[in-house]
mmCIF file of C-alpha atoms in Angstrom:
data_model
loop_
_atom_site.group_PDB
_atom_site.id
_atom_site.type_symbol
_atom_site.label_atom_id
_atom_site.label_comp_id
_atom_site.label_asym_id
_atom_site.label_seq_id
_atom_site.Cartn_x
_atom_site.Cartn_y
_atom_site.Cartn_z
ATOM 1 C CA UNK A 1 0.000 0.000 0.000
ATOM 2 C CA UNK A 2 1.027 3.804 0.004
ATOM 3 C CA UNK A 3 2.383 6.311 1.959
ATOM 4 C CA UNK A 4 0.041 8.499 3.713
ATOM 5 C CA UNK A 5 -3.751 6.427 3.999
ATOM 6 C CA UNK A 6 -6.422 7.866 6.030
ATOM 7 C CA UNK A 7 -9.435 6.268 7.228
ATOM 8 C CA UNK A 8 -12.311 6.604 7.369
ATOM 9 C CA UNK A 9 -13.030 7.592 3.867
ATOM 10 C CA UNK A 10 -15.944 8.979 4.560
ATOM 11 C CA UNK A 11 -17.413 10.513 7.929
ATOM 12 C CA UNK A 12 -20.702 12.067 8.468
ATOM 13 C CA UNK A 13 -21.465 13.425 12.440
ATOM 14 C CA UNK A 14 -23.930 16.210 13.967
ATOM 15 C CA UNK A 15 -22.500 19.676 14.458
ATOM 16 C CA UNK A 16 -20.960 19.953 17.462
ATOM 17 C CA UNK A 17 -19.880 16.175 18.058
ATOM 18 C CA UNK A 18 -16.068 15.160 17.671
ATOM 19 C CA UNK A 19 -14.510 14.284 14.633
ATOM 20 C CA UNK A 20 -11.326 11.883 14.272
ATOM 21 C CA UNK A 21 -9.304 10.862 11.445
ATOM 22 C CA UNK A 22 -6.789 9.100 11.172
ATOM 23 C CA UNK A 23 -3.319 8.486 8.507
ATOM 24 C CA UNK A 24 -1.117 5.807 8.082
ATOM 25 C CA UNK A 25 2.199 5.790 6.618
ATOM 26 C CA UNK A 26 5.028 3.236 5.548
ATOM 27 C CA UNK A 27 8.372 4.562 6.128
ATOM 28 C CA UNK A 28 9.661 7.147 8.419
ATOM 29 C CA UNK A 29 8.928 10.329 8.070
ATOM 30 C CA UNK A 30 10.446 14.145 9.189
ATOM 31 C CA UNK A 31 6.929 15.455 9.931
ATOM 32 C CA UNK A 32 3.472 15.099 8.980
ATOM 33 C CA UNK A 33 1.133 17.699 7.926
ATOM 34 C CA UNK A 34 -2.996 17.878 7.821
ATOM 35 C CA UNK A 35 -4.641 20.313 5.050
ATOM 36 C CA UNK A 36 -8.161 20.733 4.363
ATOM 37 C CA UNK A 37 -10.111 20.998 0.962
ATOM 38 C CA UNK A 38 -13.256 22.314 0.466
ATOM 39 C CA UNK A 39 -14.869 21.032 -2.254
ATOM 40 C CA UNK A 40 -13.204 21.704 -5.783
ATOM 41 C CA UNK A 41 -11.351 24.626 -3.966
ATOM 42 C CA UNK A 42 -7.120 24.880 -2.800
ATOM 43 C CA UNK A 43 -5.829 23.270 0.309
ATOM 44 C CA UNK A 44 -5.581 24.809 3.213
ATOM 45 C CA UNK A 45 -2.658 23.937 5.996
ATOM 46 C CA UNK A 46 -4.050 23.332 9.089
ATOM 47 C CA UNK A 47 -1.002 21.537 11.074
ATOM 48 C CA UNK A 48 2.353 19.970 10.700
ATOM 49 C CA UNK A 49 3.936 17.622 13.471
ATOM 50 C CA UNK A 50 7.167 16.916 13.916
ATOM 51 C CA UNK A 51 8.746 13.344 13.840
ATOM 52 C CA UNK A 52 9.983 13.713 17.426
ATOM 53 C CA UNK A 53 6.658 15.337 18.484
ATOM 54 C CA UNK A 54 3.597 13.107 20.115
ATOM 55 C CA UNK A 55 0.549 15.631 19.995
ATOM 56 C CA UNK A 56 0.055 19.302 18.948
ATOM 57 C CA UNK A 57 -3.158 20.872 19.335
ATOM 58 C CA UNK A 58 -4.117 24.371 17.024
ATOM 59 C CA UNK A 59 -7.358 25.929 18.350
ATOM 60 C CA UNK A 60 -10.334 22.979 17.624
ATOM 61 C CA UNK A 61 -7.528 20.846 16.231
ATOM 62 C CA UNK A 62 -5.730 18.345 17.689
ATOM 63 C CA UNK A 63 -3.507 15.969 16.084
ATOM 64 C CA UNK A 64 -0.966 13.039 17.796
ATOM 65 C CA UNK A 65 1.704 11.233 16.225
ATOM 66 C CA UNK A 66 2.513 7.604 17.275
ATOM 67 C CA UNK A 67 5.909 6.764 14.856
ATOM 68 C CA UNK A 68 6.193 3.279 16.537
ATOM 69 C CA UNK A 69 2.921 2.569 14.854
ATOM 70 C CA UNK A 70 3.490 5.104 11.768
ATOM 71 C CA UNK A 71 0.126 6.858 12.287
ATOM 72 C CA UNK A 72 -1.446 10.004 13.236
ATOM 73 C CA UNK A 73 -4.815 11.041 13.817
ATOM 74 C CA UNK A 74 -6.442 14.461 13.227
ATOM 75 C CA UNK A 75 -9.632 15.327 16.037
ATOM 76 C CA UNK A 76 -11.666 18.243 15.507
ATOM 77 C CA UNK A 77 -13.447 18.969 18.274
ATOM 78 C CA UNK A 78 -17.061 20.542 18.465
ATOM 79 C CA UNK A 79 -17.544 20.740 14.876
ATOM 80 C CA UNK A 80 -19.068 22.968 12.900
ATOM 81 C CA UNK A 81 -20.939 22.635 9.565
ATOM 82 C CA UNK A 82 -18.194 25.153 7.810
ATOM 83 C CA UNK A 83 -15.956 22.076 8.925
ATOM 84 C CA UNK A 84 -17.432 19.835 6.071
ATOM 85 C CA UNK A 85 -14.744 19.167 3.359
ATOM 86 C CA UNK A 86 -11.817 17.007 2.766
ATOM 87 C CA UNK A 87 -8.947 16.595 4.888
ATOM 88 C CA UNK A 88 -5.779 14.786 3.892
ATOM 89 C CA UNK A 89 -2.225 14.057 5.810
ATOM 90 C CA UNK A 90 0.598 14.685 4.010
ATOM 91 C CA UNK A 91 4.014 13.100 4.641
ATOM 92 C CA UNK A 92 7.703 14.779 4.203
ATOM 93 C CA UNK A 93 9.942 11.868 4.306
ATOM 94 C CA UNK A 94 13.330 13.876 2.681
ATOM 95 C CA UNK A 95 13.549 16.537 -0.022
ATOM 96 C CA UNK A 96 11.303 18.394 -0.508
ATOM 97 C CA UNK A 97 8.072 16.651 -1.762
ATOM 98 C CA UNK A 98 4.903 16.270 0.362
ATOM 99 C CA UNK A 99 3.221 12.800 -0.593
ATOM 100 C CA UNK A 100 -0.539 13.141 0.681
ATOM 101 C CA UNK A 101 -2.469 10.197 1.065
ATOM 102 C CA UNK A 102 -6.586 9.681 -0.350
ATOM 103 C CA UNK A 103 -8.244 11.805 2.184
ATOM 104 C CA UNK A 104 -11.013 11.514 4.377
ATOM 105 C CA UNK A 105 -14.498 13.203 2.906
ATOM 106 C CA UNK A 106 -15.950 14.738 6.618
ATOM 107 C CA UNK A 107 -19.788 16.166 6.492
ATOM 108 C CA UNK A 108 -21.072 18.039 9.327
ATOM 109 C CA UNK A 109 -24.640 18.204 9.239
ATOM 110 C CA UNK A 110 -26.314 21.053 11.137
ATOM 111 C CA UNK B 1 -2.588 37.539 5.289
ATOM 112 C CA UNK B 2 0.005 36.670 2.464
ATOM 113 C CA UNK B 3 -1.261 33.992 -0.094
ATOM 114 C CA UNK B 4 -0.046 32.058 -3.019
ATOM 115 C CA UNK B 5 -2.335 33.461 -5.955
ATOM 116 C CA UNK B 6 -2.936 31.151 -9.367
ATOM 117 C CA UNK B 7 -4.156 31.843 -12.828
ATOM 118 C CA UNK B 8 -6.441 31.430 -14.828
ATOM 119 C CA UNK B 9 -8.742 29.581 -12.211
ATOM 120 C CA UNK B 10 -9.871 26.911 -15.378
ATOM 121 C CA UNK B 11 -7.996 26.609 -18.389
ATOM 122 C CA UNK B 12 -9.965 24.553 -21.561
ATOM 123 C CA UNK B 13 -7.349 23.426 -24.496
ATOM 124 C CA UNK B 14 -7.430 21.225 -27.321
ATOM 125 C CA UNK B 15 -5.194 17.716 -27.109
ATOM 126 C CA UNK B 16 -2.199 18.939 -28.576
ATOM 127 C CA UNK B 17 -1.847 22.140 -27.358
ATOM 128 C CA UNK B 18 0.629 24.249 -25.428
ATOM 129 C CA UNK B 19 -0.781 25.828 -21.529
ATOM 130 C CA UNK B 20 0.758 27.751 -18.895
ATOM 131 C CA UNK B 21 -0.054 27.787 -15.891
ATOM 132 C CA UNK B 22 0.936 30.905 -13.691
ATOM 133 C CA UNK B 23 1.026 31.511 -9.990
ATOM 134 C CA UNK B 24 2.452 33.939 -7.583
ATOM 135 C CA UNK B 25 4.104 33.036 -4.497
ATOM 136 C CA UNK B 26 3.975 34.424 -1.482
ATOM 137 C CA UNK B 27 6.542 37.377 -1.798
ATOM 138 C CA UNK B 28 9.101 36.150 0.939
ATOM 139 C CA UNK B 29 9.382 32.695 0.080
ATOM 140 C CA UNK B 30 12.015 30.711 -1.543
ATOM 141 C CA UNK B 31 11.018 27.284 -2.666
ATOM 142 C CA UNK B 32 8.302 27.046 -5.456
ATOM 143 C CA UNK B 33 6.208 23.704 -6.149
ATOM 144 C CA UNK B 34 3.748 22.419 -8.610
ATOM 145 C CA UNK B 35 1.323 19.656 -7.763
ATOM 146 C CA UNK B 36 -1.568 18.033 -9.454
ATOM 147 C CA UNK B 37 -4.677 16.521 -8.280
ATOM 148 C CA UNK B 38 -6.727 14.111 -10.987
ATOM 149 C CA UNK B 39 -10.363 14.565 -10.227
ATOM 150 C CA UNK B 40 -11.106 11.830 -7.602
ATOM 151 C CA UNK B 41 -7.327 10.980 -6.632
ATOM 152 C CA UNK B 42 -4.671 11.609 -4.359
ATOM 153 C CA UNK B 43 -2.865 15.389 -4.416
ATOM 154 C CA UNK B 44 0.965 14.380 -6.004
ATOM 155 C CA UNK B 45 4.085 16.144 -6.695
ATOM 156 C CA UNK B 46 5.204 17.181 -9.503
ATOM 157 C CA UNK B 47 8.202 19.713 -9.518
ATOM 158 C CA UNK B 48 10.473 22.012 -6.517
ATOM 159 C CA UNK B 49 12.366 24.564 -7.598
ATOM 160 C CA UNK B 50 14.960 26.883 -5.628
ATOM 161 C CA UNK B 51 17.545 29.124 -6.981
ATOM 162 C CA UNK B 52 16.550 29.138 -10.518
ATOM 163 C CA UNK B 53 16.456 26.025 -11.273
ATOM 164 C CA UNK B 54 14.961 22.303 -10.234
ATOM 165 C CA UNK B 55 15.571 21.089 -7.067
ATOM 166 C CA UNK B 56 13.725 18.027 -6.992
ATOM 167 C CA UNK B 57 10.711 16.251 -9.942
ATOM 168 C CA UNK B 58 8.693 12.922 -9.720
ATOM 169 C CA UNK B 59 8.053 10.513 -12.362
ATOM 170 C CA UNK B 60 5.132 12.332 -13.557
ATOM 171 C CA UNK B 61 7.295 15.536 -14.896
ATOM 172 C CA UNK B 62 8.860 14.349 -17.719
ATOM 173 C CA UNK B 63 10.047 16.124 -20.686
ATOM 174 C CA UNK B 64 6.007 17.448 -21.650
ATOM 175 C CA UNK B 65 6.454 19.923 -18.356
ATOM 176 C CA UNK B 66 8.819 22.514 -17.691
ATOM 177 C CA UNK B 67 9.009 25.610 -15.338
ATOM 178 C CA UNK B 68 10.225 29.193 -15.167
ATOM 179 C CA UNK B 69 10.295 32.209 -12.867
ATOM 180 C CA UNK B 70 10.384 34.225 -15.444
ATOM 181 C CA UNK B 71 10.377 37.470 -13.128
ATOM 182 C CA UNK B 72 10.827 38.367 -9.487
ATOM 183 C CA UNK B 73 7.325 37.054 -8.868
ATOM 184 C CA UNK B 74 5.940 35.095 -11.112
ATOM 185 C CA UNK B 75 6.210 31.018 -11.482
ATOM 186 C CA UNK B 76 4.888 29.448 -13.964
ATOM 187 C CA UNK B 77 4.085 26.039 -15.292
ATOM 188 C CA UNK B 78 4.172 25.019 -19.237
ATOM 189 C CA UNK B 79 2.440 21.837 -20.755
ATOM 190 C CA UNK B 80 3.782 21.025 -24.126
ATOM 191 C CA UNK B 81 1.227 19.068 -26.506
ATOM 192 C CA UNK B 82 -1.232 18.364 -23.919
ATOM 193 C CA UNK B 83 -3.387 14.837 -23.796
ATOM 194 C CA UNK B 84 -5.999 14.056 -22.392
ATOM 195 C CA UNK B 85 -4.698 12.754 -18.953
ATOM 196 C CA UNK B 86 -3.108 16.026 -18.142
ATOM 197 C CA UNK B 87 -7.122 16.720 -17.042
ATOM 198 C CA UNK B 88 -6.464 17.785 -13.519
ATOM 199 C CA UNK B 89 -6.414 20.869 -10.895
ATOM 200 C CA UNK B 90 -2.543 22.007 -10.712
ATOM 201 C CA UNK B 91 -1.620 23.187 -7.482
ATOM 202 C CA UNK B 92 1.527 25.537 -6.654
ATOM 203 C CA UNK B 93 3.109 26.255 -3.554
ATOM 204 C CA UNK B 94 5.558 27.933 -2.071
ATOM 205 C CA UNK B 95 7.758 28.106 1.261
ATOM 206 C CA UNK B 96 10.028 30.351 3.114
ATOM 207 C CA UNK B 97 12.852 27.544 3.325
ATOM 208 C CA UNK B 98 13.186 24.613 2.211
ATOM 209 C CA UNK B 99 13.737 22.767 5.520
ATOM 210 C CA UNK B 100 12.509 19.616 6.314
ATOM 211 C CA UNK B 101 10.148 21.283 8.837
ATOM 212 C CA UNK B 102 8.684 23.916 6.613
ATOM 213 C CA UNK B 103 5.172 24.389 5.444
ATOM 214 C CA UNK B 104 3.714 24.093 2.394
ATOM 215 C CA UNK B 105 1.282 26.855 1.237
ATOM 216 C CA UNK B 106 -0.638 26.278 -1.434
ATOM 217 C CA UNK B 107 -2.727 28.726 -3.861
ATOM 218 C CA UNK B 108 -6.093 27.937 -4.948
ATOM 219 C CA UNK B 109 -5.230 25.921 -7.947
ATOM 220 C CA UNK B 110 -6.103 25.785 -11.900
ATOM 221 C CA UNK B 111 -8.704 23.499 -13.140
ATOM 222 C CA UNK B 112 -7.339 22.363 -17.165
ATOM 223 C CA UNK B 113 -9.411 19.999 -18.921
ATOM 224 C CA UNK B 114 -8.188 19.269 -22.154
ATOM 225 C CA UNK B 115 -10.212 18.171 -24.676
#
C-alpha cells in the first residue's frame, strides 16, 4: 500500500460532536502535515507535526503522532458545519516533496 | 494575510496544445512547487524549484512539463502538446525555506481539462 492512507473515507457526524481521522504511513517520516479541501477549492494547511513530536493541538484541532505505529490522527473537536470538506495528511519523508495520502471526505450536518 | 495566488482559475485546451499555468508566491518565500490533483485521486508532486532552477521532480514531470520564474514574482508552469490525462487541478506552492520542517502553502489551484 502507500504512503500516507487515512481512514475513514468517509465521515458524516452532527454539528458539534467530535470528529477523528486518522493516517497511516510506511516509512519514516520528518513530519506530517494535515490540510483541508473544500470542495473543488485549494488546500488549506491546518497543522504539521514533527517526527519527534507526540501531539500538537491548534485551536479545535488536535492531532498526535505515534511513529512506533506510523500513524497520526487528526480530532476536531465541536464541529461545525463550515468544517465539512476534505482533509488529507501529508508526509515529508526527505527533499522536498509532500506525498498526501486519499483523504477523508468529513460532512457536518447542522 | 500573504497567499499564493494562481491563474487562470480553469484553463480549456485542445489535445495537442501548449498551456501555462501561472502563480504567484507568497513574496518572501524561496522554494516554489507544482502539484496536481486528478479529479477523484490523491494530491501528487510534480516539480520544486529553488535558486533558478529544479531542485527536486517525480516521475510524472517528464520532458512534456517545464518551469520558469520568469520574473521576481511570477512562477509558472508550461504543458507542451497536452493529452488528455493532463485533465487535472494544478496546485503551486511555495515556502520560506526549504527545511525539512517547513510548510507548504498552497494557492487555490487551476482546473485544465483538455479536450
Amino acid at each position: 500500500s502507500q504512503q500516507g492512507e487515512e481512514d475513514p473515507q468517509a465521515l458524516s457526524i452532527q454539528e458539534g460532536e467530535n470528529a477523528t481521522m486518522n493516517c497511516s504511513y510506511k516509512t519514516s517520516i520528518n513530519n506530517l502535515q494535515w490540510y483541508r479541501q473544500n470542495s473543488g477549492r485549494g488546500l488549506v494547511h491546518l497543522i504539521l507535526i514533527r517526527s519527534n513530536e507526540r501531539e500538537k493541538h491548534s485551536g479545535r484541532l488536535r492531532v498526535t503522532l505515534d511513529t512506533s505505529k506510523k500513524s497520526s490522527s487528526l480530532l476536531i473537536t465541536a464541529s461545525r458545519a463550515a468544517d465539512t470538506a476534505s482533509y488529507f495528511c501529508a508526509t515529508k519523508v526527505s527533499g522536498s516533496r509532500l506525498t498526501f495520502g486519499e483523504g477523508t471526505q468529513l460532512t457536518v450536518n447542522p | 494575510e500573504p497567499e499564493v495566488t494562481q491563474t487562470p482559475s480553469h484553463q480549456v485546451t485542445q489535445m495537442g496544445q501548449e498551456v501555462i499555468l501561472r502563480c504567484v508566491p507568497i513574496s518572501n518565500h524561496l522554494y516554489f512547487y507544482w502539484y496536481r490533483q486528478i479529479l477523484g485521486q490523491k494530491v501528487e508532486f510534480l516539480v520544486s524549484f529553488y535558486n533558478n532552477e529544479i531542485s527536486e521532480k517525480s516521475e510524472i514531470f517528464d520532458d512534456q512539463f517545464s518551469v520558469e520564474r520568469p520574473d521576481g514574482s511570477n512562477f509558472t508552469l508550461k504543458i507542451r502538446s497536452t493529452k488528455l490525462e493532463d485533465s487535472a487541478m494544478y496546485f503551486c506552492a511555495s515556502s520560506e525555506d526549504g527545511t525539512s520542517q517547513e510548510t507548504q502553502y498552497f494557492g487555490p489551484g487551476t482546473r485544465l481539462l483538455v479536450l
